[in-house]
Coordinates of C-alpha atoms in Angstrom, one line a residue:
Chain A
M1419 CA 21.9 -12.0 44.6
K1420 CA 22.5 -9.5 41.7
D1421 CA 20.3 -10.5 38.7
D1422 CA 22.7 -10.5 35.8
R1423 CA 20.2 -11.3 33.2
P1424 CA 19.8 -8.3 30.5
L1425 CA 17.0 -5.9 31.6
L1426 CA 14.4 -5.1 28.6
L1427 CA 11.6 -2.4 28.9
L1428 CA 8.6 -3.3 27.0
A1429 CA 5.9 -0.5 26.4
D1430 CA 3.0 -1.5 25.1
D1431 CA -0.6 -0.3 25.9
D1432 CA -2.4 -3.6 25.2
P1433 CA -2.2 -5.8 28.4
S1434 CA -3.0 -8.9 26.5
I1435 CA 0.4 -8.2 24.6
A1436 CA 2.3 -7.3 27.8
D1437 CA 1.1 -10.0 30.0
T1438 CA 2.0 -12.6 27.2
L1439 CA 5.1 -11.3 25.7
A1440 CA 6.9 -10.6 29.5
P1441 CA 6.6 -14.2 30.4
F1442 CA 7.8 -15.5 27.2
L1443 CA 10.5 -13.2 27.1
E1444 CA 11.8 -14.0 30.8
R1445 CA 11.8 -17.8 29.8
A1446 CA 14.2 -16.8 27.1
G1447 CA 16.6 -15.6 29.9
F1448 CA 15.7 -11.8 30.1
H1449 CA 14.4 -9.8 33.1
V1450 CA 11.5 -7.8 31.9
L1451 CA 9.8 -4.5 32.9
T1452 CA 6.5 -3.5 31.5
V1453 CA 5.1 -0.2 31.1
S1454 CA 1.9 0.9 29.6
D1455 CA 2.4 4.3 28.1
G1456 CA 5.2 6.4 26.4
A1457 CA 5.7 8.6 29.5
A1458 CA 6.3 6.2 31.8
A1459 CA 8.7 4.3 29.0
L1460 CA 10.7 7.3 29.3
D1461 CA 10.9 7.6 32.9
K1462 CA 12.0 3.9 33.2
V1463 CA 14.7 4.5 30.5
H1464 CA 16.5 7.1 32.8
S1465 CA 15.8 5.4 36.1
H1466 CA 16.7 1.8 35.2
R1467 CA 19.2 2.1 32.0
P1468 CA 17.4 -1.1 30.4
A1469 CA 19.8 -3.1 28.0
L1470 CA 17.3 -2.7 25.2
V1471 CA 13.8 -1.1 24.8
I1472 CA 11.2 -2.5 22.9
L1473 CA 8.2 0.2 22.1
D1474 CA 5.0 0.0 20.6
V1475 CA 4.4 2.8 18.3
L1476 CA 0.8 3.7 19.2
M1477 CA 0.6 4.3 22.7
P1478 CA -1.3 7.1 24.9
R1479 CA 0.2 9.8 26.6
M1480 CA 3.4 9.7 24.4
D1481 CA 3.7 7.6 21.2
G1482 CA 6.9 5.4 20.6
R1483 CA 8.4 7.2 18.1
E1484 CA 8.3 10.3 20.3
V1485 CA 9.9 8.3 23.2
L1486 CA 12.9 7.1 21.2
R1487 CA 13.4 10.6 19.6
R1488 CA 13.5 12.1 23.4
I1489 CA 15.8 8.8 24.4
R1490 CA 18.2 9.9 21.2
R1491 CA 18.2 13.6 22.1
G1492 CA 19.7 12.7 25.3
N1493 CA 22.5 11.0 23.7
L1494 CA 21.2 7.8 24.9
W1495 CA 22.3 5.2 22.5
I1496 CA 20.2 2.2 24.2
P1497 CA 19.1 -0.2 21.6
A1498 CA 15.7 -0.4 20.4
I1499 CA 13.0 -2.2 18.5
L1500 CA 9.8 -0.4 17.5
L1501 CA 6.6 -2.5 17.3
T1502 CA 4.8 -1.1 14.4
Q1503 CA 0.9 -1.2 14.3
V1504 CA 0.7 -0.9 10.6
G1505 CA 3.0 -1.7 7.5
E1506 CA 3.2 1.5 6.0
S1507 CA 6.3 2.3 4.3
S1508 CA 6.3 5.9 5.6
E1509 CA 6.4 4.5 9.2
R1510 CA 9.3 2.2 8.3
A1511 CA 11.1 4.9 6.9
L1512 CA 10.5 7.0 10.0
A1513 CA 11.4 3.9 12.3
L1514 CA 14.9 4.5 10.9
E1515 CA 14.9 8.2 11.3
E1516 CA 14.0 7.9 14.8
G1517 CA 17.0 5.8 15.4
A1518 CA 15.4 2.3 15.9
D1519 CA 17.7 -0.6 15.5
D1520 CA 15.0 -2.9 14.6
Y1521 CA 11.0 -3.0 13.7
L1522 CA 8.8 -5.5 13.9
N1523 CA 5.5 -5.5 12.2
K1524 CA 2.3 -6.5 14.1
P1525 CA 1.5 -9.3 14.4
F1526 CA 4.4 -11.2 14.9
D1527 CA 5.9 -14.5 16.0
P1528 CA 7.3 -13.9 19.5
H1529 CA 10.1 -16.0 18.4
E1530 CA 10.9 -13.6 15.6
L1531 CA 10.9 -10.7 18.2
L1532 CA 13.0 -13.0 20.5
A1533 CA 15.6 -13.5 17.5
R1534 CA 15.6 -9.6 16.8
I1535 CA 16.3 -8.8 20.5
R1536 CA 19.5 -11.2 20.3
A1537 CA 20.6 -9.8 17.1
V1538 CA 20.5 -6.3 18.3
L1539 CA 22.0 -7.0 21.6
R1540 CA 24.7 -8.9 19.5
R1541 CA 25.3 -5.8 17.3
A1542 CA 25.2 -2.9 20.3
R1543 CA 28.5 -1.8 21.6
P1544 CA 27.5 -0.1 25.0
G1545 CA 27.4 3.4 25.1
E1546 CA 28.2 4.1 21.2
R1547 CA 26.0 5.1 18.7
S1548 CA 24.8 2.3 16.5
L1549 CA 24.7 2.0 12.5
S1550 CA 20.8 2.5 12.7
T1551 CA 21.5 5.9 14.2
S1552 CA 23.9 7.0 11.8
W1553 CA 23.4 9.1 8.6
T1554 CA 26.1 7.8 6.4
L1555 CA 27.3 4.3 6.2
S1556 CA 30.4 3.2 4.4
A1557 CA 32.0 -0.2 3.7
L1558 CA 35.1 -0.5 1.6
D1559 CA 34.4 1.7 -1.6
L1560 CA 30.7 1.9 -0.9
I1561 CA 29.0 5.0 0.5
L1562 CA 25.4 5.2 1.8
D1563 CA 23.5 8.7 2.3
R1564 CA 20.4 7.7 4.1
K1565 CA 19.2 10.9 4.4
A1566 CA 19.8 12.1 0.6
R1567 CA 18.7 8.3 -0.5
R1568 CA 21.9 8.2 -2.5
A1569 CA 24.7 5.6 -2.7
S1570 CA 27.9 5.8 -4.4
H1571 CA 30.5 3.0 -5.3
K1572 CA 34.3 4.0 -5.9
G1573 CA 33.3 7.9 -6.0
E1574 CA 30.5 7.2 -8.7
A1575 CA 26.8 7.6 -7.9
L1576 CA 24.9 4.1 -8.0
D1577 CA 21.8 4.2 -10.2
L1578 CA 19.5 2.2 -8.0
T1579 CA 15.7 2.1 -7.7
P1580 CA 14.4 2.9 -4.4
K1581 CA 13.7 -0.8 -3.0
A1582 CA 17.2 -1.5 -3.9
L1583 CA 18.5 1.5 -1.5
A1584 CA 16.3 0.4 0.8
V1585 CA 17.5 -3.3 0.9
L1586 CA 20.9 -2.2 0.8
E1587 CA 20.3 0.3 3.6
Y1588 CA 18.7 -2.9 5.7
L1589 CA 21.6 -4.9 5.1
M1590 CA 24.4 -2.2 5.8
T1591 CA 22.4 -1.5 9.1
H1592 CA 22.7 -4.8 10.1
P1593 CA 26.3 -6.1 8.8
D1594 CA 27.1 -9.4 9.4
E1595 CA 23.9 -10.9 10.3
C1596 CA 21.9 -13.4 8.1
V1597 CA 19.0 -11.6 7.0
S1598 CA 16.4 -14.1 5.7
R1599 CA 14.5 -13.1 2.4
E1600 CA 11.1 -13.2 4.7
R1601 CA 12.6 -10.3 6.9
L1602 CA 13.7 -8.2 4.0
L1603 CA 10.3 -8.1 2.7
E1604 CA 8.7 -7.2 5.9
A1605 CA 11.2 -4.6 6.9
V1606 CA 11.5 -2.9 3.3
W1607 CA 8.2 -3.9 1.3
G1608 CA 6.2 -4.0 4.7
W1609 CA 4.1 -6.7 3.4
E1610 CA 4.4 -10.4 2.7
Y1611 CA 4.3 -11.1 -1.4
P1612 CA 3.6 -14.4 -2.2
A1613 CA 5.8 -14.7 -4.6
G1614 CA 8.4 -12.5 -2.5
T1615 CA 11.4 -14.4 -2.1
R1616 CA 11.8 -13.9 -5.9
T1617 CA 11.2 -10.5 -5.3
V1618 CA 13.9 -10.1 -3.1
D1619 CA 16.5 -12.1 -5.3
T1620 CA 15.8 -9.4 -8.1
R1621 CA 16.3 -6.4 -6.3
M1622 CA 19.6 -8.4 -4.8
A1623 CA 20.8 -9.0 -8.5
E1624 CA 20.4 -5.4 -9.1
L1625 CA 22.5 -4.5 -6.2
R1626 CA 25.2 -6.6 -7.2
R1627 CA 25.3 -5.7 -10.7
A1628 CA 25.4 -2.1 -9.4
L1629 CA 28.1 -3.1 -6.8
D1630 CA 30.1 -5.4 -9.6
D1631 CA 29.9 -7.7 -7.0
D1632 CA 30.4 -11.5 -7.6
P1633 CA 28.0 -13.8 -5.8
E1634 CA 30.6 -16.4 -5.7
N1635 CA 33.5 -14.1 -4.5
P1636 CA 31.7 -11.5 -2.8
R1637 CA 32.8 -8.1 -1.4
Y1638 CA 29.7 -7.0 -0.1
I1639 CA 26.7 -9.1 -0.4
E1640 CA 26.8 -13.3 0.4
T1641 CA 24.5 -15.5 -0.2
V1642 CA 23.7 -17.7 3.0
P1643 CA 22.4 -21.0 0.9
A1644 CA 18.7 -21.8 2.1
E1645 CA 19.0 -18.9 4.6
G1646 CA 19.4 -15.4 2.9
Y1647 CA 21.9 -12.7 2.6
R1648 CA 24.7 -11.5 4.8
F1649 CA 26.8 -8.0 4.4
V1650 CA 29.8 -9.4 4.6
A1651 CA 32.1 -5.8 4.7
P1652 CA 32.9 -3.9 7.6
V1653 CA 30.5 -1.2 7.7
K1654 CA 31.4 2.2 9.6
G1655 CA 28.9 5.1 10.4
E1656 CA 28.9 8.7 11.0
Chain B
M1136 CA -3.5 53.2 0.9
K1137 CA -5.1 51.6 3.8
Q1138 CA -8.7 53.3 2.5
L1139 CA -7.7 52.0 -1.2
V1140 CA -7.5 48.7 0.3
S1141 CA -10.7 48.7 2.3
L1142 CA -12.2 50.3 -1.0
R1143 CA -11.2 47.3 -2.9
D1144 CA -12.5 45.0 -0.1
F1145 CA -15.9 46.5 -0.2
L1146 CA -16.1 46.2 -3.9
I1147 CA -15.0 42.8 -3.8
K1148 CA -17.7 41.9 -1.2
L1149 CA -20.2 43.7 -3.2
F1150 CA -19.5 42.3 -6.4
N1151 CA -19.7 38.3 -4.4
A1152 CA -23.0 39.4 -2.4
R1153 CA -26.0 37.5 -3.7
L1154 CA -28.2 40.5 -4.0
T1155 CA -25.7 42.5 -6.2
R1156 CA -25.5 39.3 -8.6
I1157 CA -29.1 39.2 -9.0
I1158 CA -29.4 43.0 -9.7
V1159 CA -26.5 42.6 -12.2
T1160 CA -27.8 39.5 -14.0
A1161 CA -31.3 41.3 -14.3
L1162 CA -30.2 44.7 -15.1
P1163 CA -29.6 44.3 -19.2
L1164 CA -33.1 42.8 -19.4
F1165 CA -34.6 45.7 -17.6
L1166 CA -32.6 48.1 -19.4
G1167 CA -33.7 46.5 -22.7
L1168 CA -37.3 47.0 -21.8
L1169 CA -36.7 50.5 -21.2
A1170 CA -35.3 51.1 -24.1
T1171 CA -38.1 49.3 -26.1
I1172 CA -40.6 51.6 -24.4
Y1173 CA -38.7 54.7 -24.8
V1174 CA -37.5 54.0 -28.7
Q1175 CA -41.3 53.1 -29.5
N1176 CA -42.4 56.5 -28.4
F1177 CA -40.0 58.6 -30.1
L1178 CA -38.1 57.3 -32.8
E1179 CA -39.1 55.4 -36.1
P1180 CA -38.3 52.0 -36.8
V1181 CA -34.8 51.8 -38.6
P1182 CA -33.7 48.8 -40.9
I1183 CA -31.0 46.7 -38.8
L1184 CA -29.2 44.0 -40.7
A1185 CA -31.2 42.4 -43.5
F1186 CA -34.8 42.9 -42.1
R1187 CA -36.6 45.7 -40.2
M1188 CA -36.1 45.7 -36.6
D1189 CA -37.3 48.5 -34.1
I1190 CA -34.0 49.5 -32.4
G1191 CA -36.1 48.9 -29.1
I1192 CA -36.7 45.2 -29.7
A1193 CA -32.9 44.9 -30.6
A1194 CA -31.9 46.4 -27.5
L1195 CA -34.5 44.3 -25.7
L1196 CA -33.3 41.1 -27.3
F1197 CA -29.5 42.2 -26.6
G1198 CA -30.8 42.4 -23.0
I1199 CA -32.2 39.1 -23.0
F1200 CA -29.0 37.6 -24.1
L1201 CA -26.9 39.5 -21.7
T1202 CA -29.1 38.4 -18.7
L1203 CA -29.0 34.8 -19.8
L1204 CA -25.1 35.1 -20.2
L1205 CA -24.6 36.6 -16.7
G1206 CA -27.2 34.1 -15.1
A1207 CA -24.8 31.4 -16.6
Y1208 CA -21.7 33.0 -15.3
F1209 CA -23.3 33.7 -11.7
F1210 CA -25.7 30.9 -11.2
G1211 CA -24.4 28.3 -13.7
D1212 CA -22.6 26.2 -10.8
E1213 CA -25.6 26.6 -8.4
S1214 CA -28.1 25.1 -10.9
R1215 CA -25.6 22.3 -11.8
G1216 CA -25.4 21.5 -8.2
W1217 CA -29.2 21.5 -7.9
F1218 CA -29.5 18.9 -10.6
A1219 CA -26.5 16.9 -9.6
R1220 CA -28.0 16.4 -6.3
G1221 CA -30.2 13.8 -7.0
D1222 CA -27.1 11.6 -8.7
M1223 CA -25.1 12.3 -5.4
D1224 CA -27.6 10.8 -3.4
E1225 CA -27.9 7.8 -5.2
V1226 CA -24.0 7.3 -5.1
R1227 CA -23.8 8.1 -1.5
R1228 CA -26.4 5.5 -1.1
E1229 CA -24.6 3.1 -3.2
M1230 CA -21.3 3.9 -0.9
E1231 CA -23.2 3.2 2.0
E1232 CA -24.7 0.0 0.9
S1233 CA -21.2 -1.2 -0.3
R1234 CA -19.7 -0.5 3.2
R1235 CA -22.1 -2.1 5.1
Q1236 CA -21.8 -5.1 2.7
F1237 CA -18.0 -5.1 3.1
I1238 CA -18.4 -4.9 7.1
R1239 CA -21.1 -8.0 6.8
R1240 CA -18.3 -10.3 4.9
L1241 CA -15.5 -9.0 7.0
D1242 CA -17.6 -10.5 10.1
H1243 CA -18.2 -13.5 8.6
E1244 CA -14.5 -14.3 7.3
I1245 CA -13.3 -13.3 10.8
K1246 CA -15.9 -15.5 12.6
N1247 CA -15.0 -18.7 11.3
P1248 CA -11.3 -18.8 11.9
L1249 CA -12.2 -17.2 15.6
T1250 CA -14.5 -19.9 16.1
G1251 CA -12.1 -22.7 15.0
L1252 CA -9.3 -20.6 17.4
Q1253 CA -11.7 -20.8 20.4
A1254 CA -12.4 -24.5 20.1
A1255 CA -8.7 -25.1 19.8
L1256 CA -7.8 -23.4 22.7
V1257 CA -10.7 -25.4 24.5
N1258 CA -9.4 -28.5 23.4
M1259 CA -5.6 -27.7 24.6
S1260 CA -6.6 -27.1 27.9
E1261 CA -9.2 -29.6 28.4
T1262 CA -7.1 -32.5 27.3
S1263 CA -3.9 -34.2 28.4
A1264 CA -2.9 -36.5 25.8
D1265 CA -0.2 -35.0 23.8
A1266 CA -1.4 -36.0 20.4
D1267 CA -4.5 -34.2 21.1
R1268 CA -2.8 -31.4 22.7
H1269 CA -0.6 -31.1 19.3
R1270 CA -3.7 -31.3 17.0
A1271 CA -5.3 -28.7 18.9
S1272 CA -2.1 -26.4 18.6
E1273 CA -2.2 -27.2 15.1
N1274 CA -5.8 -26.1 14.6
A1275 CA -5.2 -23.1 16.6
R1276 CA -2.2 -22.2 14.0
H1277 CA -4.0 -23.0 11.1
A1278 CA -6.9 -20.3 12.3
L1279 CA -4.4 -17.8 13.1
D1280 CA -2.8 -18.2 9.8
R1281 CA -6.1 -17.3 8.2
L1282 CA -6.5 -14.6 10.3
K1283 CA -3.1 -13.1 9.6
R1284 CA -3.5 -13.4 5.6
L1285 CA -7.1 -11.7 5.9
L1286 CA -5.2 -8.8 7.7
A1287 CA -2.3 -8.9 5.5
D1288 CA -4.5 -8.5 2.6
L1289 CA -6.7 -5.8 4.0
R1290 CA -3.6 -3.8 4.7
K1291 CA -2.3 -4.4 1.1
L1292 CA -5.8 -3.0 -0.1
A1293 CA -5.3 0.2 2.3
E1294 CA -1.8 0.7 1.5
L1295 CA -2.7 0.9 -2.2
E1296 CA -4.8 4.3 -1.6
E1297 CA -2.0 5.5 0.1
R1298 CA 1.6 4.7 -0.8
P1299 CA 2.7 6.0 -3.9
L1300 CA 3.4 3.9 -7.0
E1301 CA 6.9 2.8 -7.9
R1302 CA 6.9 4.1 -11.6
L1303 CA 9.8 2.5 -13.4
P1304 CA 10.4 0.5 -16.5
V1305 CA 9.1 -3.4 -16.0
D1306 CA 9.7 -6.1 -18.4
I1307 CA 6.5 -8.1 -18.3
P1308 CA 7.9 -11.4 -20.3
A1309 CA 10.7 -11.5 -17.5
L1310 CA 7.9 -10.9 -14.9
L1311 CA 5.5 -13.5 -16.3
E1312 CA 8.3 -16.1 -16.3
E1313 CA 9.3 -15.2 -12.7
V1314 CA 5.6 -15.3 -11.4
T1315 CA 4.9 -18.9 -13.3
E1316 CA 8.2 -20.3 -11.9
A1317 CA 7.0 -18.9 -8.3
V1318 CA 3.4 -20.5 -8.7
Q1319 CA 4.6 -23.4 -9.9
S1320 CA 6.9 -24.1 -6.7
L1321 CA 3.9 -24.2 -4.4
P1322 CA 3.5 -27.5 -3.0
A1323 CA -0.1 -27.8 -4.0
A1324 CA 1.1 -26.7 -7.8
Q1325 CA 4.2 -29.0 -7.9
E1326 CA 2.5 -31.4 -10.5
R1327 CA 0.7 -28.9 -12.4
K1328 CA 1.8 -27.3 -15.9
I1329 CA 1.3 -23.9 -17.1
N1330 CA 1.7 -23.1 -20.5
L1331 CA 3.3 -19.6 -20.8
L1332 CA 3.4 -18.4 -24.6
I1333 CA 5.0 -15.0 -25.2
S1334 CA 5.2 -13.6 -28.9
R1335 CA 8.4 -12.5 -29.5
V1336 CA 8.3 -11.9 -33.3
P1337 CA 9.0 -9.5 -34.7
W1338 CA 10.3 -7.5 -32.0
P1339 CA 10.5 -7.8 -28.0
F1340 CA 7.7 -6.0 -25.7
P1341 CA 8.3 -2.6 -24.9
P1342 CA 8.2 -2.1 -20.9
V1343 CA 5.4 -0.7 -18.7
T1344 CA 6.0 1.6 -16.5
G1345 CA 4.6 0.8 -13.1
D1346 CA 5.7 -1.0 -9.8
R1347 CA 7.2 -4.5 -10.5
D1348 CA 6.3 -5.9 -7.2
L1349 CA 2.6 -4.9 -7.7
L1350 CA 2.4 -6.3 -11.1
S1351 CA 3.9 -9.6 -10.0
L1352 CA 1.1 -9.7 -7.4
V1353 CA -1.2 -9.1 -10.0
F1354 CA -0.1 -12.2 -12.4
Y1355 CA 0.5 -14.1 -9.0
N1356 CA -3.1 -13.8 -7.9
L1357 CA -4.8 -14.6 -11.4
L1358 CA -2.4 -18.0 -11.7
E1359 CA -2.8 -19.0 -8.3
N1360 CA -6.7 -18.5 -8.8
A1361 CA -6.5 -20.7 -12.2
L1362 CA -4.7 -23.5 -10.4
K1363 CA -7.0 -23.3 -7.3
F1364 CA -10.1 -23.6 -9.3
T1365 CA -9.0 -26.2 -11.7
A1366 CA -8.3 -30.3 -11.4
S1367 CA -4.9 -31.3 -12.1
A1368 CA -6.2 -32.9 -15.6
D1369 CA -7.3 -29.2 -16.5
S1370 CA -4.8 -26.8 -18.4
V1371 CA -3.8 -23.4 -17.3
E1372 CA -2.2 -21.2 -20.0
V1373 CA -0.6 -17.2 -19.7
R1374 CA -0.7 -15.8 -22.9
A1375 CA 1.2 -12.3 -23.5
L1376 CA 1.2 -10.2 -26.9
E1377 CA 1.5 -6.4 -27.7
D1378 CA -0.9 -4.4 -29.6
G1379 CA 1.4 -1.0 -30.0
R1380 CA -0.7 0.6 -27.4
A1381 CA -1.2 -2.1 -24.6
I1382 CA 0.7 -5.3 -23.3
V1383 CA -2.1 -7.9 -23.2
V1384 CA -1.8 -10.7 -20.8
E1385 CA -4.4 -13.6 -20.8
V1386 CA -4.6 -16.1 -17.8
A1387 CA -6.9 -18.7 -18.8
D1388 CA -7.9 -22.0 -17.8
N1389 CA -10.6 -24.8 -18.6
G1390 CA -11.7 -25.2 -15.5
M1391 CA -15.3 -25.2 -13.7
G1392 CA -16.1 -21.7 -15.1
I1393 CA -17.6 -19.2 -12.9
P1394 CA -21.6 -18.9 -12.8
P1395 CA -22.8 -15.8 -14.9
A1396 CA -24.7 -14.0 -12.3
E1397 CA -21.3 -14.1 -10.2
L1398 CA -19.1 -12.5 -12.7
P1399 CA -19.9 -8.9 -12.0
K1400 CA -19.4 -9.4 -8.3
I1401 CA -16.1 -11.5 -8.2
F1402 CA -14.0 -8.5 -8.1
E1403 CA -15.9 -6.9 -5.0
E1404 CA -13.7 -6.9 -1.7
L1405 CA -14.5 -10.2 0.2
Y1406 CA -17.1 -11.7 -2.1
R1407 CA -17.0 -15.2 -2.4
G1408 CA -18.6 -17.1 -5.1
V1409 CA -20.0 -20.9 -4.9
N1410 CA -16.7 -21.9 -6.1
A1411 CA -14.7 -20.1 -3.9
R1412 CA -16.7 -21.7 -0.5
G1413 CA -14.7 -23.9 1.3
T1414 CA -11.2 -22.8 -0.6
E1415 CA -8.4 -21.2 0.9
G1416 CA -8.2 -17.3 0.5
S1417 CA -8.7 -14.0 1.9
G1418 CA -11.5 -13.2 -0.5
L1419 CA -9.4 -10.1 -1.5
G1420 CA -7.4 -11.3 -4.2
L1421 CA -9.1 -10.3 -7.2
A1422 CA -10.2 -7.1 -5.3
L1423 CA -6.6 -6.3 -5.1
T1424 CA -5.6 -7.4 -8.4
R1425 CA -8.2 -5.2 -10.3
R1426 CA -6.9 -2.4 -7.9
I1427 CA -3.2 -2.5 -9.0
V1428 CA -4.0 -2.9 -12.6
I1429 CA -6.3 0.4 -12.2
L1430 CA -3.5 2.2 -10.4
H1431 CA -1.3 1.1 -13.9
D1432 CA -3.9 2.8 -16.0
G1433 CA -4.8 -0.7 -17.3
A1434 CA -7.8 -2.9 -17.4
L1435 CA -8.9 -6.1 -16.0
E1436 CA -11.7 -8.2 -17.7
V1437 CA -12.7 -11.5 -17.3
R1438 CA -14.9 -14.2 -19.5
S1439 CA -16.1 -17.4 -18.4
R1440 CA -18.6 -20.3 -19.4
Q1441 CA -19.9 -23.1 -17.5
D1442 CA -21.2 -25.2 -20.4
D1443 CA -18.9 -26.8 -22.9
P1444 CA -16.2 -25.7 -23.5
R1445 CA -15.8 -24.3 -20.2
G1446 CA -13.2 -22.3 -18.7
T1447 CA -12.3 -19.0 -17.7
V1448 CA -9.9 -16.3 -19.4
F1449 CA -8.7 -13.1 -17.2
T1450 CA -7.4 -10.2 -19.4
V1451 CA -4.9 -7.7 -18.2
R1452 CA -4.3 -4.8 -20.6
L1453 CA -1.4 -2.7 -19.3
P1454 CA -0.4 0.7 -21.2
V1455 CA 3.1 0.7 -22.9
A1456 CA 5.4 3.1 -21.5
R1457 CA 5.4 6.4 -24.0
K1458 CA 9.0 7.3 -25.5

């Protein structure tokens, strides 16, 4: 009988993490392959072609970022989630640069990982580049140049704070997905702020002002009551 | 050309050599001495300036002066280093001691939730009653939350040193309103009233240049502390004014107050005073708060009394953005 559960490759050098996450993900309906170092992860990617890879950043022999870089260099657009050890902002920026589809800071709730896996798989178009690996993203009149850290709307450059730009980047790489404030905080700010949800709202208001987007009748960013935000415009990547 | 370069190298090396420096330094003194002896034997004293001075003595004085000058130039750093070494040892000892203290406190902070977690796991595996298992898993989650909070705050402290600060204009009154509202929405603070006083006459507040999110953390921590260490009958007040150079924000309460002996220590990482024993918190809040204020070129002070009228005032001074 052929196993039609999606195959996940989980690469983490800490056995306590691999040993507990694998059964959890199996129960959730996935087939899980675990490896404990980067070089083995790269081998398995080539031999098994998993539906998604989960890579720890700090691993022996080859770190998670290098693995991802090599996967991408081989024009393999397998979706990837990076598990970052420290919440450094440089690391998050890098995670995007290496073409990760999402990232999660340790320690995390396994349910959160599961939610990300499902969202990434839902977004993935087999064999195609994902938005996370595109340098330029466009939606309606909005263009985001991720490398130059610039955004323009109707041909005019937007004056955005770096945080607001990062929020926009996260939303545009996760279109049509309800993104909670907590998740934005973790992804963009890297740490939880006690007054965090308001912090997110402040930047969202800044974005909406810049985009001239009416929250009641949004073209770009929709508020999902009690949940978070959703980027509703269709996004194209180049 | 090559020879010229090697000659230059040779001269530079010669100039940098210690022996050369000593000789060059002492040379004027030596020449001055020679001149004194020589002149006294052959020449009559001549009037120099207003008083009569032997040319030889003048040469000697000039030599001494030049020697001192050269000595300061060549060996000044060295002697300063020699004098400063004592201070350095002292500083190093203090740093070493504070590092050891930090590890001792960290050990303590980790030990407690870990013990709770261990006990909860044992309970979970040894009991079969659903209610007991549920309680054990709640306890485990609680211990885990404490550990996660500690880790998150440790990471914040480490990251403050590493990542560049956002430097944008921040509207402090708006920020204070936002933070006050956020603190009041905490389940534990629902019934509490916070008085927010912002002077708006004759002109509005100038902006502060800084990282809005970090500054919000400063006021949030101070306000959360004020609520944590006061009873529901006590008052908590936030007041802000501007004195032309800085924006001054005070977070005040008439709660139990901080013992005088503890006041100098409360900003230390993981320090827990008697009031803070048994309350929730990572023990890093005030350390983080002070660090953020200092990164904004500001100052954080505290005044507190335990005898009537008792209470605590934290004062944050943040320089206003220069035009």
